[in-house]
Short mmCIF file of C-alpha atoms (C1' of nucleotides) in Angstrom, two decimals:
data_model
loop_
_atom_site.label_atom_id
_atom_site.label_comp_id
_atom_site.label_asym_id
_atom_site.label_seq_id
_atom_site.Cartn_x
_atom_site.Cartn_y
_atom_site.Cartn_z
CA MET A 1 0.00 0.00 0.00
CA SER A 2 2.93 2.27 -0.52
CA PHE A 3 4.35 2.07 -4.02
CA SER A 4 2.17 2.18 -7.09
CA SER A 5 4.85 0.45 -9.12
CA ASP A 6 8.06 -1.29 -8.27
CA ALA A 7 11.05 0.84 -7.64
CA PRO A 8 13.85 0.11 -10.07
CA ARG A 9 16.80 -1.13 -8.05
CA PRO A 10 19.63 -2.67 -10.10
CA GLY A 11 22.15 -1.72 -7.47
CA ASP A 12 20.96 1.77 -7.28
CA ALA A 13 21.76 3.14 -10.70
CA PRO A 14 18.44 4.40 -12.13
CA ARG A 15 16.56 6.44 -9.61
CA PRO A 16 13.15 5.42 -8.40
CA GLY A 17 10.11 7.13 -9.86
CA ARG A 18 10.96 6.01 -13.33
CA GLU A 19 12.98 9.01 -14.51
CA SER A 20 15.32 7.01 -16.67
CA TYR A 21 14.54 5.42 -19.97
CA HIS A 22 15.39 1.94 -18.79
CA HIS A 23 13.60 0.36 -15.89
CA GLY A 24 16.74 -1.00 -14.31
CA ASN A 25 15.49 -4.28 -12.98
CA LEU A 26 12.47 -5.23 -14.99
CA PRO A 27 12.62 -9.01 -14.59
CA GLU A 28 12.44 -8.68 -10.82
CA ALA A 29 9.69 -6.12 -11.05
CA LEU A 30 7.70 -8.38 -13.37
CA VAL A 31 8.01 -11.32 -11.03
CA ALA A 32 6.96 -9.15 -8.11
CA ALA A 33 4.01 -7.78 -10.03
CA ALA A 34 3.01 -11.27 -11.09
CA LEU A 35 3.06 -12.38 -7.46
CA ARG A 36 0.73 -9.56 -6.51
CA LEU A 37 -1.63 -10.30 -9.38
CA ILE A 38 -1.63 -14.04 -8.70
CA ALA A 39 -2.40 -13.35 -5.06
CA ALA A 40 -5.32 -11.24 -6.15
CA SER A 41 -6.80 -13.37 -8.91
CA GLY A 42 -5.02 -16.69 -9.17
CA PRO A 43 -2.39 -17.92 -11.61
CA ALA A 44 -4.77 -17.51 -14.54
CA GLY A 45 -6.36 -14.29 -13.42
CA PHE A 46 -4.22 -11.73 -15.17
CA THR A 47 -2.77 -10.85 -18.53
CA PHE A 48 0.71 -10.18 -19.75
CA ALA A 49 -0.21 -6.60 -20.51
CA GLU A 50 -1.51 -6.20 -16.99
CA VAL A 51 1.81 -7.26 -15.54
CA ALA A 52 3.57 -4.73 -17.72
CA ARG A 53 1.22 -2.01 -16.58
CA ALA A 54 1.73 -2.96 -12.93
CA ALA A 55 5.49 -2.72 -13.44
CA GLY A 56 5.14 0.64 -15.12
CA VAL A 57 6.41 -0.34 -18.57
CA SER A 58 4.93 -0.68 -22.01
CA PRO A 59 3.11 -3.88 -23.02
CA ALA A 60 6.00 -4.95 -25.23
CA ALA A 61 8.69 -4.69 -22.59
CA PRO A 62 8.10 -8.04 -20.86
CA TYR A 63 8.82 -9.84 -24.10
CA ARG A 64 12.47 -8.91 -23.70
CA HIS A 65 12.64 -11.12 -20.62
CA PHE A 66 9.91 -13.77 -20.89
CA ARG A 67 8.76 -15.52 -24.01
CA ASP A 68 5.16 -15.42 -22.89
CA ARG A 69 2.90 -15.31 -19.90
CA ASN A 70 3.51 -18.93 -19.00
CA ALA A 71 7.24 -18.38 -18.87
CA LEU A 72 6.68 -15.68 -16.28
CA VAL A 73 4.42 -17.87 -14.18
CA ALA A 74 6.95 -20.67 -14.53
CA GLU A 75 9.67 -18.41 -13.17
CA VAL A 76 7.44 -17.49 -10.25
CA ALA A 77 6.83 -21.17 -9.59
CA ARG A 78 10.50 -22.03 -9.92
CA ARG A 79 11.49 -19.44 -7.35
CA GLY A 80 8.67 -20.69 -5.19
CA PHE A 81 10.00 -24.24 -5.27
CA GLU A 82 13.52 -23.05 -4.51
CA ALA A 83 12.38 -21.11 -1.46
CA PHE A 84 10.05 -23.93 -0.46
CA ALA A 85 12.83 -26.51 -0.66
CA ALA A 86 15.15 -24.30 1.33
CA GLU A 87 12.62 -23.78 4.11
CA LEU A 88 11.76 -27.46 4.29
CA GLU A 89 15.46 -28.20 4.44
CA VAL A 90 15.91 -25.85 7.37
CA ALA A 91 12.89 -27.36 9.12
CA TRP A 92 14.17 -30.88 8.57
CA ASN A 93 17.50 -29.89 10.08
CA GLY A 94 19.16 -33.20 9.36
CA GLY A 95 16.50 -35.09 11.28
CA ARG A 96 17.36 -33.53 14.62
CA PRO A 97 16.55 -33.74 17.43
CA ASP A 98 14.79 -36.88 16.26
CA PRO A 99 13.06 -37.89 13.02
CA ILE A 100 9.54 -37.53 14.34
CA ALA A 101 10.11 -34.04 15.72
CA ALA A 102 11.88 -33.02 12.53
CA ILE A 103 8.99 -34.29 10.43
CA GLU A 104 6.53 -32.29 12.49
CA SER A 105 8.75 -29.30 11.97
CA CYS A 106 8.53 -29.88 8.22
CA GLY A 107 4.77 -29.93 8.47
CA LYS A 108 4.77 -26.55 10.15
CA ALA A 109 7.16 -25.22 7.53
CA TYR A 110 4.99 -26.62 4.74
CA LEU A 111 1.87 -24.83 5.91
CA ALA A 112 3.78 -21.73 6.88
CA PHE A 113 4.98 -21.42 3.32
CA ALA A 114 1.52 -22.01 1.87
CA ARG A 115 0.16 -19.39 4.23
CA ARG A 116 2.88 -16.81 3.77
CA GLU A 117 3.26 -17.19 -0.01
CA PRO A 118 -0.13 -18.20 -1.33
CA ALA A 119 0.71 -16.73 -4.72
CA SER A 120 3.85 -18.80 -5.03
CA TYR A 121 2.04 -21.89 -3.83
CA ALA A 122 -0.70 -21.36 -6.38
CA ALA A 123 1.82 -20.89 -9.17
CA MET A 124 3.57 -24.06 -8.06
CA PHE A 125 0.51 -26.28 -7.90
CA GLU A 126 -2.15 -24.67 -10.06
CA ALA A 127 -0.12 -23.22 -12.88
CA GLY A 128 -2.32 -24.77 -15.52
CA PHE A 129 0.43 -25.74 -17.93
CA PRO A 130 2.92 -28.61 -17.97
CA PHE A 131 6.34 -28.14 -16.46
CA ASP A 132 8.19 -30.03 -19.14
CA GLU A 133 8.96 -27.04 -21.30
CA HIS A 134 10.41 -24.95 -18.52
CA ALA A 135 13.86 -26.15 -17.56
CA GLY A 136 14.77 -25.75 -13.95
CA LEU A 137 11.21 -25.88 -12.76
CA LEU A 138 11.04 -29.65 -12.57
CA VAL A 139 14.46 -29.71 -10.98
CA ALA A 140 13.40 -27.22 -8.34
CA SER A 141 10.22 -29.13 -7.55
CA GLU A 142 12.31 -32.27 -7.25
CA ARG A 143 14.54 -30.58 -4.70
CA ALA A 144 11.54 -29.79 -2.54
CA PHE A 145 10.17 -33.29 -2.75
CA ALA A 146 13.58 -34.72 -1.95
CA VAL A 147 13.35 -33.30 1.57
CA LEU A 148 10.11 -35.12 2.21
CA ARG A 149 11.64 -38.20 0.68
CA ARG A 150 14.58 -38.04 3.04
CA ALA A 151 12.26 -37.49 5.99
CA ALA A 152 10.28 -40.55 4.99
CA GLU A 153 13.45 -42.63 4.81
CA ALA A 154 14.40 -41.56 8.29
CA ALA A 155 10.93 -42.30 9.59
CA CYS A 156 11.06 -45.79 8.10
CA ASP A 157 14.50 -46.36 9.59
CA GLY A 158 13.20 -45.45 13.01
CA LEU A 159 10.36 -47.96 13.05
CA ALA A 160 10.23 -50.71 15.60
CA GLY A 161 11.74 -53.74 13.92
CA GLY A 162 8.63 -55.87 14.12
CA GLY A 163 6.67 -55.49 10.90
CA VAL A 164 7.48 -55.10 7.24
CA ARG A 165 9.49 -52.01 6.34
CA PRO A 166 7.22 -49.75 4.28
CA PRO A 167 8.59 -48.30 1.03
CA ALA A 168 9.99 -44.85 1.82
CA LEU A 169 8.77 -43.43 -1.47
CA MET A 170 5.21 -44.40 -0.65
CA VAL A 171 5.50 -42.84 2.79
CA ALA A 172 6.85 -39.65 1.27
CA LEU A 173 3.94 -39.51 -1.15
CA HIS A 174 1.49 -40.01 1.69
CA LEU A 175 3.04 -37.25 3.75
CA TRP A 176 3.00 -34.94 0.78
CA ALA A 177 -0.59 -35.79 -0.12
CA VAL A 178 -1.84 -34.99 3.36
CA ALA A 179 0.09 -31.73 3.52
CA HIS A 180 -0.98 -30.62 0.08
CA GLY A 181 -4.54 -31.69 0.70
CA ILE A 182 -4.75 -29.63 3.86
CA ALA A 183 -2.97 -26.66 2.31
CA SER A 184 -5.12 -26.82 -0.77
CA LEU A 185 -8.43 -27.30 1.01
CA PHE A 186 -8.05 -25.25 4.15
CA VAL A 187 -5.34 -22.65 3.71
CA GLY A 188 -5.07 -19.52 1.82
CA HIS A 189 -6.38 -17.87 -1.23
CA GLY A 190 -10.06 -17.19 -1.57
CA GLY A 191 -9.82 -19.09 -4.78
CA ASN A 192 -10.45 -22.36 -3.08
CA PRO A 193 -14.16 -22.86 -3.09
CA ALA A 194 -14.77 -25.80 -0.84
CA ARG A 195 -12.93 -24.19 2.03
CA ARG A 196 -14.69 -24.75 5.29
CA LYS A 197 -14.33 -23.73 8.88
CA LEU A 198 -12.08 -26.03 10.80
CA PRO A 199 -12.46 -27.19 14.40
CA MET A 200 -8.71 -26.66 14.74
CA SER A 201 -5.89 -24.88 12.99
CA ALA A 202 -4.59 -26.33 9.75
CA GLU A 203 -1.25 -26.78 11.48
CA ALA A 204 -2.78 -28.83 14.27
CA LEU A 205 -4.75 -30.82 11.73
CA LEU A 206 -1.64 -31.66 9.77
CA GLU A 207 0.39 -32.51 12.85
CA ALA A 208 -2.32 -34.83 14.12
CA GLY A 209 -2.75 -36.42 10.70
CA TRP A 210 0.94 -37.12 10.26
CA LEU A 211 1.29 -38.47 13.79
CA VAL A 212 -1.64 -40.84 13.40
CA TYR A 213 -0.21 -41.97 10.07
CA LEU A 214 3.25 -42.55 11.51
CA ARG A 215 1.77 -44.49 14.39
CA GLY A 216 -0.01 -46.59 11.80
CA LEU A 217 3.36 -47.37 10.29
CA GLY A 218 4.52 -48.68 13.62
CA SER A 219 6.20 -45.62 15.01
CA PRO A 220 6.59 -45.89 18.79
CA THR A 221 4.95 -42.57 19.72
CA MET B 1 -15.83 -36.90 -31.34
CA SER B 2 -19.11 -37.03 -33.11
CA PHE B 3 -21.06 -33.81 -32.73
CA SER B 4 -19.45 -30.47 -33.38
CA SER B 5 -22.05 -28.77 -31.22
CA ASP B 6 -24.70 -29.95 -28.86
CA ALA B 7 -27.98 -31.03 -30.31
CA PRO B 8 -30.88 -28.95 -29.06
CA ARG B 9 -33.30 -31.25 -27.23
CA PRO B 10 -35.98 -29.51 -25.21
CA GLY B 11 -38.26 -32.48 -25.53
CA ASP B 12 -37.83 -32.61 -29.19
CA ALA B 13 -39.38 -29.38 -30.37
CA PRO B 14 -36.63 -27.61 -32.35
CA ARG B 15 -34.88 -30.03 -34.65
CA PRO B 16 -31.20 -30.76 -34.27
CA GLY B 17 -28.77 -29.08 -36.61
CA ARG B 18 -29.86 -25.66 -35.49
CA GLU B 19 -32.52 -24.88 -38.08
CA SER B 20 -34.65 -22.87 -35.72
CA TYR B 21 -33.95 -19.46 -34.33
CA HIS B 22 -33.96 -20.65 -30.73
CA HIS B 23 -31.58 -23.26 -29.50
CA GLY B 24 -34.09 -25.23 -27.50
CA ASN B 25 -31.99 -26.32 -24.57
CA LEU B 26 -29.18 -23.88 -24.26
CA PRO B 27 -28.47 -24.16 -20.54
CA GLU B 28 -27.74 -27.87 -20.84
CA ALA B 29 -25.66 -27.31 -23.93
CA LEU B 30 -23.66 -24.62 -22.16
CA VAL B 31 -22.95 -26.84 -19.18
CA ALA B 32 -21.86 -29.64 -21.50
CA ALA B 33 -19.65 -27.30 -23.48
CA ALA B 34 -18.15 -25.91 -20.29
CA LEU B 35 -17.29 -29.43 -19.16
CA ARG B 36 -15.44 -30.08 -22.41
CA LEU B 37 -13.57 -26.80 -22.21
CA ILE B 38 -12.66 -27.26 -18.55
CA ALA B 39 -11.37 -30.73 -19.34
CA ALA B 40 -9.20 -29.22 -22.03
CA SER B 41 -7.85 -26.14 -20.28
CA GLY B 42 -8.95 -26.03 -16.67
CA PRO B 43 -11.68 -24.02 -14.96
CA ALA B 44 -9.99 -20.75 -15.84
CA GLY B 45 -8.88 -21.72 -19.30
CA PHE B 46 -11.82 -20.59 -21.34
CA THR B 47 -14.03 -17.60 -21.89
CA PHE B 48 -17.75 -17.08 -21.89
CA ALA B 49 -17.71 -16.38 -25.60
CA GLU B 50 -15.85 -19.60 -26.20
CA VAL B 51 -18.57 -21.57 -24.46
CA ALA B 52 -21.15 -19.86 -26.62
CA ARG B 53 -19.21 -20.76 -29.75
CA ALA B 54 -18.90 -24.36 -28.64
CA ALA B 55 -22.65 -24.49 -28.13
CA GLY B 56 -23.27 -22.96 -31.51
CA VAL B 57 -24.85 -19.70 -30.38
CA SER B 58 -23.84 -16.06 -30.40
CA PRO B 59 -21.58 -14.67 -27.69
CA ALA B 60 -24.44 -12.87 -25.98
CA ALA B 61 -26.77 -15.84 -25.69
CA PRO B 62 -25.30 -17.37 -22.51
CA TYR B 63 -26.09 -14.19 -20.61
CA ARG B 64 -29.75 -15.10 -20.81
CA HIS B 65 -29.10 -18.11 -18.60
CA PHE B 66 -26.03 -17.32 -16.51
CA ARG B 67 -25.12 -13.97 -15.05
CA ASP B 68 -21.46 -14.45 -15.87
CA ARG B 69 -18.80 -17.01 -16.42
CA ASN B 70 -18.52 -17.83 -12.74
CA ALA B 71 -22.20 -18.68 -12.52
CA LEU B 72 -21.72 -21.24 -15.26
CA VAL B 73 -18.71 -22.79 -13.57
CA ALA B 74 -20.64 -22.78 -10.31
CA GLU B 75 -23.45 -24.74 -11.93
CA VAL B 76 -20.94 -27.24 -13.29
CA ALA B 77 -19.44 -27.57 -9.82
CA ARG B 78 -22.85 -27.92 -8.20
CA ARG B 79 -23.82 -30.76 -10.49
CA GLY B 80 -20.43 -32.28 -9.88
CA PHE B 81 -20.92 -32.25 -6.12
CA GLU B 82 -24.37 -33.79 -6.49
CA ALA B 83 -23.06 -36.66 -8.59
CA PHE B 84 -20.01 -36.99 -6.36
CA ALA B 85 -22.13 -37.22 -3.23
CA ALA B 86 -24.38 -39.79 -4.83
CA GLU B 87 -21.48 -41.99 -5.88
CA LEU B 88 -19.82 -41.78 -2.48
CA GLU B 89 -23.15 -42.66 -0.92
CA VAL B 90 -23.43 -45.76 -3.09
CA ALA B 91 -19.86 -46.74 -2.27
CA TRP B 92 -20.42 -46.26 1.43
CA ASN B 93 -23.45 -48.50 1.24
CA GLY B 94 -24.46 -47.95 4.82
CA GLY B 95 -21.10 -49.14 6.08
CA ARG B 96 -21.50 -52.66 4.78
CA PRO B 97 -20.10 -55.21 4.86
CA ASP B 98 -17.99 -53.50 7.52
CA PRO B 99 -16.85 -49.92 8.07
CA ILE B 100 -13.27 -50.49 6.93
CA ALA B 101 -14.28 -52.17 3.70
CA ALA B 102 -16.89 -49.50 3.05
CA ILE B 103 -14.34 -46.76 3.60
CA GLU B 104 -11.96 -48.38 1.13
CA SER B 105 -14.85 -48.53 -1.28
CA CYS B 106 -15.33 -44.79 -0.81
CA GLY B 107 -11.69 -44.25 -1.61
CA LYS B 108 -12.05 -46.08 -4.89
CA ALA B 109 -15.20 -44.13 -5.66
CA TYR B 110 -13.45 -40.85 -4.83
CA LEU B 111 -10.60 -41.43 -7.25
CA ALA B 112 -12.89 -43.00 -9.83
CA PHE B 113 -14.87 -39.79 -9.90
CA ALA B 114 -11.77 -37.62 -10.12
CA ARG B 115 -10.54 -39.80 -12.96
CA ARG B 116 -13.79 -40.08 -14.87
CA GLU B 117 -14.90 -36.46 -14.42
CA PRO B 118 -11.73 -34.41 -14.19
CA ALA B 119 -13.57 -31.37 -15.47
CA SER B 120 -16.19 -31.59 -12.75
CA TYR B 121 -13.55 -32.22 -10.14
CA ALA B 122 -11.56 -29.22 -11.27
CA ALA B 123 -14.64 -27.01 -11.22
CA MET B 124 -15.42 -28.27 -7.73
CA PHE B 125 -11.99 -27.67 -6.22
CA GLU B 126 -10.21 -25.13 -8.39
CA ALA B 127 -13.04 -22.84 -9.38
CA GLY B 128 -11.15 -19.74 -8.36
CA PHE B 129 -14.07 -17.87 -6.82
CA PRO B 130 -15.84 -18.15 -3.47
CA PHE B 131 -18.90 -20.34 -3.20
CA ASP B 132 -20.81 -17.98 -0.96
CA GLU B 133 -22.60 -16.18 -3.74
CA HIS B 134 -23.85 -19.29 -5.42
CA ALA B 135 -26.71 -20.85 -3.52
CA GLY B 136 -26.93 -24.59 -3.65
CA LEU B 137 -23.27 -25.05 -4.31
CA LEU B 138 -22.27 -25.00 -0.67
CA VAL B 139 -25.19 -27.25 0.15
CA ALA B 140 -24.16 -29.75 -2.50
CA SER B 141 -20.56 -29.77 -1.33
CA GLU B 142 -21.81 -30.32 2.20
CA ARG B 143 -23.76 -33.37 1.08
CA ALA B 144 -20.60 -34.91 -0.36
CA PHE B 145 -18.57 -34.21 2.75
CA ALA B 146 -21.33 -35.63 4.92
CA VAL B 147 -20.66 -39.09 3.52
CA LEU B 148 -17.02 -38.93 4.56
CA ARG B 149 -18.13 -37.58 7.87
CA ARG B 150 -20.45 -40.52 8.44
CA ALA B 151 -17.72 -42.94 7.40
CA ALA B 152 -15.39 -41.35 9.92
CA GLU B 153 -17.99 -41.72 12.65
CA ALA B 154 -18.36 -45.39 11.88
CA ALA B 155 -14.60 -45.86 11.82
CA CYS B 156 -14.30 -44.24 15.25
CA ASP B 157 -17.12 -46.39 16.59
CA GLY B 158 -15.30 -49.49 15.44
CA LEU B 159 -12.07 -48.77 17.24
CA ALA B 160 -10.77 -51.08 19.91
CA GLY B 161 -11.92 -49.57 23.17
CA GLY B 162 -8.45 -48.99 24.56
CA GLY B 163 -7.40 -45.45 23.73
CA VAL B 164 -9.05 -42.08 23.48
CA ARG B 165 -11.83 -41.80 20.92
CA PRO B 166 -10.63 -39.44 18.17
CA PRO B 167 -12.98 -36.66 17.03
CA ALA B 168 -14.88 -37.94 14.01
CA LEU B 169 -14.77 -34.57 12.30
CA MET B 170 -10.99 -34.53 12.45
CA VAL B 171 -10.84 -38.03 11.05
CA ALA B 172 -13.16 -37.06 8.23
CA LEU B 173 -10.97 -34.07 7.41
CA HIS B 174 -7.89 -36.28 7.37
CA LEU B 175 -9.48 -38.80 5.07
CA TRP B 176 -10.63 -36.03 2.78
CA ALA B 177 -7.24 -34.34 2.77
CA VAL B 178 -5.44 -37.52 1.75
CA ALA B 179 -7.93 -38.30 -0.97
CA HIS B 180 -7.92 -34.77 -2.33
CA GLY B 181 -4.17 -34.54 -2.10
CA ILE B 182 -3.70 -37.71 -4.11
CA ALA B 183 -6.38 -36.76 -6.62
CA SER B 184 -5.00 -33.28 -6.99
CA LEU B 185 -1.36 -34.24 -7.25
CA PHE B 186 -1.45 -37.50 -9.14
CA VAL B 187 -4.68 -37.82 -11.05
CA GLY B 188 -6.05 -36.12 -14.02
CA HIS B 189 -5.74 -32.99 -15.96
CA GLY B 190 -2.46 -31.97 -17.48
CA GLY B 191 -2.95 -28.71 -15.69
CA ASN B 192 -1.30 -30.01 -12.57
CA PRO B 193 2.35 -29.20 -12.93
CA ALA B 194 4.02 -31.11 -10.16
CA ARG B 195 2.55 -34.40 -11.25
CA ARG B 196 5.08 -37.17 -11.06
CA LYS B 197 5.30 -40.81 -11.93
CA LEU B 198 4.04 -43.06 -9.19
CA PRO B 199 5.45 -46.42 -8.11
CA MET B 200 1.85 -47.60 -7.79
CA SER B 201 -1.62 -46.62 -8.90
CA ALA B 202 -3.27 -43.67 -7.23
CA GLU B 203 -5.96 -46.05 -6.02
CA ALA B 204 -3.43 -48.31 -4.33
CA LEU B 205 -1.68 -45.29 -2.87
CA LEU B 206 -4.92 -44.01 -1.36
CA GLU B 207 -5.97 -47.40 -0.04
CA ALA B 208 -2.61 -47.90 1.61
CA GLY B 209 -2.64 -44.38 3.03
CA TRP B 210 -6.07 -44.71 4.53
CA LEU B 211 -5.31 -48.13 5.97
CA VAL B 212 -2.12 -46.96 7.62
CA TYR B 213 -3.98 -43.96 9.00
CA LEU B 214 -6.82 -46.08 10.35
CA ARG B 215 -4.35 -48.44 11.95
CA GLY B 216 -2.77 -45.41 13.57
CA LEU B 217 -6.15 -44.61 15.07
CA GLY B 218 -6.24 -48.03 16.65
CA SER B 219 -8.18 -49.93 14.05
CA PRO B 220 -7.64 -53.67 14.44
CA THR B 221 -6.59 -54.43 10.86
"C1'" DA C 1 38.21 9.58 -23.54
"C1'" DA C 2 35.98 8.23 -28.02
"C1'" DG C 3 33.52 4.86 -30.62
"C1'" DG C 4 30.78 1.07 -31.36
"C1'" DA C 5 28.26 -3.28 -30.13
"C1'" DC C 6 24.71 -5.01 -27.31
"C1'" DA C 7 20.92 -4.94 -24.22
"C1'" DT C 8 16.70 -2.90 -22.97
"C1'" DG C 9 12.41 -0.11 -23.39
"C1'" DT C 10 9.06 2.71 -26.50
"C1'" DG C 11 5.44 3.64 -29.81
"C1'" DA C 12 2.53 2.21 -33.09
"C1'" DA C 13 -0.10 -0.90 -35.65
"C1'" DA C 14 -2.49 -5.24 -37.24
"C1'" DG C 15 -5.23 -8.79 -35.93
"C1'" DA C 16 -8.00 -11.39 -32.88
"C1'" DC C 17 -11.03 -11.70 -29.33
"C1'" DG C 18 -14.40 -10.81 -25.63
"C1'" DC C 19 -18.17 -8.08 -23.77
"C1'" DT C 20 -22.31 -5.38 -24.20
"C1'" DT C 21 -26.43 -2.67 -26.29
"C1'" DA C 22 -30.23 -2.37 -29.36
"C1'" DC C 23 -32.87 -5.13 -32.15
"C1'" DA C 24 -35.05 -9.60 -34.11
"C1'" DT C 25 -37.53 -13.88 -33.49
"C1'" DC C 26 -40.44 -17.13 -31.37
"C1'" DA C 27 -43.97 -19.41 -28.14
"C1'" DA C 28 -47.68 -19.14 -25.27
"C1'" DA C 29 -51.28 -16.77 -23.03
"C1'" DA C 30 -55.20 -13.66 -23.32
"C1'" DT D 1 -55.31 -12.31 -33.41
"C1'" DT D 2 -52.58 -9.63 -30.42
"C1'" DT D 3 -49.65 -9.09 -26.76
"C1'" DT D 4 -46.01 -10.21 -23.77
"C1'" DG D 5 -41.96 -12.26 -22.06
"C1'" DA D 6 -38.28 -15.23 -23.10
"C1'" DT D 7 -34.55 -16.19 -26.09
"C1'" DG D 8 -30.98 -15.35 -29.61
"C1'" DT D 9 -28.55 -12.08 -33.01
"C1'" DA D 10 -25.60 -8.46 -35.03
"C1'" DA D 11 -22.47 -5.11 -34.68
"C1'" DG D 12 -19.63 -1.77 -32.26
"C1'" DC D 13 -16.33 -0.76 -28.74
"C1'" DG D 14 -12.50 -1.72 -26.07
"C1'" DT D 15 -8.61 -4.64 -24.68
"C1'" DC D 16 -4.95 -8.05 -25.31
"C1'" DT D 17 -1.31 -10.05 -28.07
"C1'" DT D 18 2.43 -9.78 -30.91
"C1'" DT D 19 5.67 -7.72 -33.87
"C1'" DC D 20 7.99 -4.18 -36.07
"C1'" DA D 21 11.35 -0.10 -36.40
"C1'" DC D 22 13.45 3.01 -33.49
"C1'" DA D 23 15.25 5.33 -29.08
"C1'" DT D 24 18.08 5.08 -25.10
"C1'" DG D 25 21.52 3.54 -22.03
"C1'" DT D 26 25.63 0.49 -20.75
"C1'" DC D 27 29.80 -1.50 -21.29
"C1'" DC D 28 33.76 -3.00 -23.72
"C1'" DT D 29 37.43 -1.97 -26.74
"C1'" DT D 30 40.91 0.88 -28.28
#
DNA sequence: AAGGACATGTGAAAGACGCTTACATCAAAA
DNA sequence: TTTTGATGTAAGCGTCTTTCACATGTCCTT
């Protein structure tokens, strides 16, 4: 609620207020504008020209940096996955103090990200176009999933030796499905229609869900 | 792949092929066209005019039946929730032969619907606008959730008497989150970016996930 | 420091498309 | 038959997309 358009900050060469011919840092400004617009109307709720206008440049300018609208959304999603992976990594913290506690920490981090960056999360999971054509995006999403995968491995390692060892990949997919289901259904952007009032916070819901699931695997909690 | 546009069938008054001035059954034709377009490009991937074209009428015609694009998508979603609720109800089958088996049956029905009607499912859960303004939609979604809710109650009733009885609402939300997470991440429309290859079918993944969760609750399976 | 290559943004224009207003058509009731 | 309300059309207006030639600024070379 302060700036009508993004201040150009390359280092600090062109002054703010758009007094120079060149913007100075248009790619960043476009990504930032896209995030605002996605937050307001979803990943499909804005046009390329609108992003240009929000960044204070002509409709043709974005084409110098992104082939089309999808490429811009893909960049938003890629950055989202990078940040997401980094935050999950921090939450996982090498599995300390113990795998279960670290997994719960990941759950908090998962929902915290979905809550704090709903626009990024929407771009990441509701982009509306396949990732194949955008290099780096699949890689980034893989990095995020890898944290859950590692957490699942650790959880499986820590099980009481009695039963059959469950496949870690399956466990990771289950953990992810619960987290994404809760984030998608109960957190964030007004876009989600079936949202309903919860008897508890989404965080508590996820923590309880993961704990029950892990106990079902044979975890000694 | 047979009809280029929907045949007008009010009862059978105007002939097919669009020889009369009036369409005859435009609302139905619009809903059908919207389903096709949603299946192709997602709930936000088409315009009102496009629906009109697909139904073989002028761009202004749909306004006679739906206030705007959202109202059309809302009607698609409402019908989707009605059908969804009905199919879950059949799968639940009063909890027979036993609650666990009936719940697994619901899981199959859940994913079967998401697989068979990806357009409906997308309209139901990725509409991109709040449900509040569309009467009947919230009611229909409530009917669908009520089945899961009842299943959760039965599951809680069937637990070995040892531990604390978990809140049925929480259990229902967990079951729903897993199912939606799997459907959203691994089933259906190319729109979902982060889709990845699974080591097993989505159905098997959901069945395993629910069973592990129920065992975590104390279910004697 | 001068000159030139490259990157970046502008302005305009063509084409397509979507949305809306005034009008046309039809069915059923009076 | 006439009237009335419901339903669909045609055409105009505005916006978006995309591409051109051109303007501006930066940086590298000499």
